[in-house]
Amino acid sequence: MSVVRFGVSIERDLLQALDEYVEDNGFANRSQAIRRLISDNLTVKKWKCNNIVAGSVTLVYNHHKNDIQIILTDLQHDYHKLILSSQHFHLDNDNCLEIIAVKGKAKELTELADKLIAVKGIQHGKLSMSRVD
Ligand code: NI
């Protein structure tokens, strides 16, 4: 595969964030990190389709924050047809880990995950999916 060079203009703090990402993930250089970021994002786009997929939504949050638990429960009820099960782990006095097993159309699971992850107070959120059809 031939490699093409191109110039990029980027804000200073975003570049600093990129350098931290390079360091944290042990990439050899910025180019390698950017290739990974682009590739991951394009892969995610492919999930916005009608294929039936199964996977999980992982959430980490402080349950004292706002009405976070009520909001998360409401959302899961709204999408109950997609949810196979959920597990809640009390990590310490404040923090919770929730793993929600899901199955359904990729774009619907993406929609649910986006809403869950966007809830104010979510410290970490990730959707992973595997095609099952
Ligand atoms: Ni908890």
PDB file of C-alpha atoms and ligand atoms in Angstrom:
ATOM      1  CA  MET A   1       0.000   0.000   0.000  1.00  0.00           C
ATOM      2  CA  SER A   2       1.468   3.340  -1.008  1.00  0.00           C
ATOM      3  CA  VAL A   3       1.760   6.028   1.627  1.00  0.00           C
ATOM      4  CA  VAL A   4       0.786   9.634   0.941  1.00  0.00           C
ATOM      5  CA  ARG A   5       1.964  12.602   2.991  1.00  0.00           C
ATOM      6  CA  PHE A   6      -0.328  15.553   3.682  1.00  0.00           C
ATOM      7  CA  GLY A   7      -0.219  18.622   5.910  1.00  0.00           C
ATOM      8  CA  VAL A   8      -2.668  19.183   8.749  1.00  0.00           C
ATOM      9  CA  SER A   9      -3.477  22.347  10.672  1.00  0.00           C
ATOM     10  CA  ILE A  10      -4.511  21.648  14.252  1.00  0.00           C
ATOM     11  CA  GLU A  11      -5.091  23.590  17.463  1.00  0.00           C
ATOM     12  CA  ARG A  12      -2.202  23.472  19.934  1.00  0.00           C
ATOM     13  CA  ASP A  13      -4.173  21.770  22.722  1.00  0.00           C
ATOM     14  CA  LEU A  14      -5.568  19.175  20.318  1.00  0.00           C
ATOM     15  CA  LEU A  15      -2.017  18.407  19.192  1.00  0.00           C
ATOM     16  CA  GLN A  16      -1.004  18.033  22.825  1.00  0.00           C
ATOM     17  CA  ALA A  17      -3.903  15.605  23.313  1.00  0.00           C
ATOM     18  CA  LEU A  18      -2.692  13.676  20.257  1.00  0.00           C
ATOM     19  CA  ASP A  19       0.845  13.474  21.670  1.00  0.00           C
ATOM     20  CA  GLU A  20      -0.553  12.138  24.948  1.00  0.00           C
ATOM     21  CA  TYR A  21      -2.568   9.575  22.976  1.00  0.00           C
ATOM     22  CA  VAL A  22       0.638   8.549  21.132  1.00  0.00           C
ATOM     23  CA  GLU A  23       2.492   8.208  24.435  1.00  0.00           C
ATOM     24  CA  ASP A  24      -0.286   6.411  26.332  1.00  0.00           C
ATOM     25  CA  ASN A  25      -0.853   3.852  23.589  1.00  0.00           C
ATOM     26  CA  GLY A  26       2.783   3.268  22.708  1.00  0.00           C
ATOM     27  CA  PHE A  27       2.519   4.393  19.090  1.00  0.00           C
ATOM     28  CA  ALA A  28       5.828   4.911  17.270  1.00  0.00           C
ATOM     29  CA  ASN A  29       4.779   8.344  16.013  1.00  0.00           C
ATOM     30  CA  ARG A  30       1.866  10.688  15.338  1.00  0.00           C
ATOM     31  CA  SER A  31       1.239   9.241  11.874  1.00  0.00           C
ATOM     32  CA  GLN A  32       0.615   5.785  13.280  1.00  0.00           C
ATOM     33  CA  ALA A  33      -1.788   7.204  15.885  1.00  0.00           C
ATOM     34  CA  ILE A  34      -3.694   9.260  13.312  1.00  0.00           C
ATOM     35  CA  ARG A  35      -4.030   6.232  11.011  1.00  0.00           C
ATOM     36  CA  ARG A  36      -5.556   4.282  13.905  1.00  0.00           C
ATOM     37  CA  LEU A  37      -7.942   7.100  14.836  1.00  0.00           C
ATOM     38  CA  ILE A  38      -9.167   7.484  11.259  1.00  0.00           C
ATOM     39  CA  SER A  39      -9.541   3.763  10.755  1.00  0.00           C
ATOM     40  CA  ASP A  40     -11.452   3.293  14.030  1.00  0.00           C
ATOM     41  CA  ASN A  41     -13.822   6.126  13.190  1.00  0.00           C
ATOM     42  CA  LEU A  42     -14.528   4.828   9.710  1.00  0.00           C
ATOM     43  CA  THR A  43     -15.203   1.373  11.125  1.00  0.00           C
ATOM     44  CA  VAL A  44     -17.670   2.872  13.578  1.00  0.00           C
ATOM     45  CA  LYS A  45     -19.507   4.512  10.672  1.00  0.00           C
ATOM     46  CA  LYS A  46     -20.079   1.109   9.108  1.00  0.00           C
ATOM     47  CA  TRP A  47     -22.078   0.201  12.201  1.00  0.00           C
ATOM     48  CA  LYS A  48     -24.768   2.708  11.312  1.00  0.00           C
ATOM     49  CA  CYS A  49     -26.622   0.119   9.265  1.00  0.00           C
ATOM     50  CA  ASN A  50     -29.438  -2.420   9.585  1.00  0.00           C
ATOM     51  CA  ASN A  51     -27.224  -5.448  10.229  1.00  0.00           C
ATOM     52  CA  ILE A  52     -28.134  -7.388  13.342  1.00  0.00           C
ATOM     53  CA  VAL A  53     -25.309  -7.135  15.835  1.00  0.00           C
ATOM     54  CA  ALA A  54     -24.717  -8.038  19.463  1.00  0.00           C
ATOM     55  CA  GLY A  55     -22.427  -6.392  21.918  1.00  0.00           C
ATOM     56  CA  SER A  56     -22.129  -4.401  25.068  1.00  0.00           C
ATOM     57  CA  VAL A  57     -22.254  -0.864  26.323  1.00  0.00           C
ATOM     58  CA  THR A  58     -19.788  -0.226  29.143  1.00  0.00           C
ATOM     59  CA  LEU A  59     -20.369   2.760  31.397  1.00  0.00           C
ATOM     60  CA  VAL A  60     -18.397   4.128  34.339  1.00  0.00           C
ATOM     61  CA  TYR A  61     -19.907   6.880  36.446  1.00  0.00           C
ATOM     62  CA  ASN A  62     -20.215   8.378  39.885  1.00  0.00           C
ATOM     63  CA  HIS A  63     -23.705   7.514  41.094  1.00  0.00           C
ATOM     64  CA  HIS A  64     -23.846  10.615  43.333  1.00  0.00           C
ATOM     65  CA  LYS A  65     -23.762  12.904  40.299  1.00  0.00           C
ATOM     66  CA  ASN A  66     -27.060  14.570  39.302  1.00  0.00           C
ATOM     67  CA  ASP A  67     -29.899  12.153  38.547  1.00  0.00           C
ATOM     68  CA  ILE A  68     -27.597   9.947  36.543  1.00  0.00           C
ATOM     69  CA  GLN A  69     -29.028   6.622  37.677  1.00  0.00           C
ATOM     70  CA  ILE A  70     -32.620   7.692  36.992  1.00  0.00           C
ATOM     71  CA  ILE A  71     -31.691   8.953  33.521  1.00  0.00           C
ATOM     72  CA  LEU A  72     -29.773   5.769  32.670  1.00  0.00           C
ATOM     73  CA  THR A  73     -32.688   3.606  33.811  1.00  0.00           C
ATOM     74  CA  ASP A  74     -35.214   5.675  31.825  1.00  0.00           C
ATOM     75  CA  LEU A  75     -33.114   5.331  28.674  1.00  0.00           C
ATOM     76  CA  GLN A  76     -32.767   1.587  29.120  1.00  0.00           C
ATOM     77  CA  HIS A  77     -36.539   1.266  29.499  1.00  0.00           C
ATOM     78  CA  ASP A  78     -37.037   3.297  26.314  1.00  0.00           C
ATOM     79  CA  TYR A  79     -34.839   0.791  24.467  1.00  0.00           C
ATOM     80  CA  HIS A  80     -35.798  -2.341  26.429  1.00  0.00           C
ATOM     81  CA  LYS A  81     -36.276  -4.371  23.230  1.00  0.00           C
ATOM     82  CA  LEU A  82     -32.557  -4.054  22.491  1.00  0.00           C
ATOM     83  CA  ILE A  83     -31.298  -4.911  25.964  1.00  0.00           C
ATOM     84  CA  LEU A  84     -30.535  -8.526  26.849  1.00  0.00           C
ATOM     85  CA  SER A  85     -29.293  -7.888  30.380  1.00  0.00           C
ATOM     86  CA  SER A  86     -27.352  -5.430  32.447  1.00  0.00           C
ATOM     87  CA  GLN A  87     -24.881  -5.828  35.249  1.00  0.00           C
ATOM     88  CA  HIS A  88     -24.053  -3.192  37.803  1.00  0.00           C
ATOM     89  CA  PHE A  89     -20.852  -3.288  39.860  1.00  0.00           C
ATOM     90  CA  HIS A  90     -20.243  -0.922  42.781  1.00  0.00           C
ATOM     91  CA  LEU A  91     -16.532  -0.207  42.298  1.00  0.00           C
ATOM     92  CA  ASP A  92     -16.079   1.841  45.466  1.00  0.00           C
ATOM     93  CA  ASN A  93     -18.086   4.327  47.535  1.00  0.00           C
ATOM     94  CA  ASP A  94     -18.747   6.578  44.544  1.00  0.00           C
ATOM     95  CA  ASN A  95     -18.080   4.822  41.262  1.00  0.00           C
ATOM     96  CA  CYS A  96     -20.164   2.307  39.375  1.00  0.00           C
ATOM     97  CA  LEU A  97     -19.416   0.102  36.398  1.00  0.00           C
ATOM     98  CA  GLU A  98     -22.409  -0.894  34.295  1.00  0.00           C
ATOM     99  CA  ILE A  99     -22.209  -3.416  31.473  1.00  0.00           C
ATOM    100  CA  ILE A 100     -25.292  -3.627  29.282  1.00  0.00           C
ATOM    101  CA  ALA A 101     -25.571  -6.535  26.847  1.00  0.00           C
ATOM    102  CA  VAL A 102     -27.410  -5.529  23.688  1.00  0.00           C
ATOM    103  CA  LYS A 103     -28.645  -7.070  20.464  1.00  0.00           C
ATOM    104  CA  GLY A 104     -30.424  -5.501  17.511  1.00  0.00           C
ATOM    105  CA  LYS A 105     -29.919  -3.359  14.432  1.00  0.00           C
ATOM    106  CA  ALA A 106     -26.504  -1.715  14.474  1.00  0.00           C
ATOM    107  CA  LYS A 107     -27.883   1.768  13.973  1.00  0.00           C
ATOM    108  CA  GLU A 108     -30.364   1.348  16.840  1.00  0.00           C
ATOM    109  CA  LEU A 109     -27.674   0.087  19.199  1.00  0.00           C
ATOM    110  CA  THR A 110     -25.448   2.983  18.148  1.00  0.00           C
ATOM    111  CA  GLU A 111     -28.304   5.394  18.880  1.00  0.00           C
ATOM    112  CA  LEU A 112     -28.883   3.876  22.334  1.00  0.00           C
ATOM    113  CA  ALA A 113     -25.152   3.846  23.155  1.00  0.00           C
ATOM    114  CA  ASP A 114     -24.712   7.443  21.991  1.00  0.00           C
ATOM    115  CA  LYS A 115     -27.541   8.548  24.286  1.00  0.00           C
ATOM    116  CA  LEU A 116     -26.215   6.583  27.278  1.00  0.00           C
ATOM    117  CA  ILE A 117     -22.635   7.792  26.812  1.00  0.00           C
ATOM    118  CA  ALA A 118     -23.775  11.399  26.402  1.00  0.00           C
ATOM    119  CA  VAL A 119     -25.550  11.440  29.787  1.00  0.00           C
ATOM    120  CA  LYS A 120     -23.988  14.137  31.950  1.00  0.00           C
ATOM    121  CA  GLY A 121     -21.648  12.560  34.498  1.00  0.00           C
ATOM    122  CA  ILE A 122     -20.605   9.514  32.482  1.00  0.00           C
ATOM    123  CA  GLN A 123     -16.835   9.277  32.969  1.00  0.00           C
ATOM    124  CA  HIS A 124     -16.272   6.540  30.442  1.00  0.00           C
ATOM    125  CA  GLY A 125     -18.561   4.975  27.888  1.00  0.00           C
ATOM    126  CA  LYS A 126     -17.957   2.553  25.070  1.00  0.00           C
ATOM    127  CA  LEU A 127     -20.015   0.435  22.707  1.00  0.00           C
ATOM    128  CA  SER A 128     -18.541  -2.705  21.199  1.00  0.00           C
ATOM    129  CA  MET A 129     -20.404  -4.790  18.670  1.00  0.00           C
ATOM    130  CA  SER A 130     -20.026  -8.008  16.705  1.00  0.00           C
ATOM    131  CA  ARG A 131     -22.082  -8.928  13.689  1.00  0.00           C
ATOM    132  CA  VAL A 132     -24.308 -11.946  14.281  1.00  0.00           C
ATOM    133  CA  ASP A 133     -26.344 -12.318  11.092  1.00  0.00           C
TER     134      ASP A 133
HETATM  135 NI    NI B   1     -23.146   1.281  42.038  1.00  0.00          NI
END
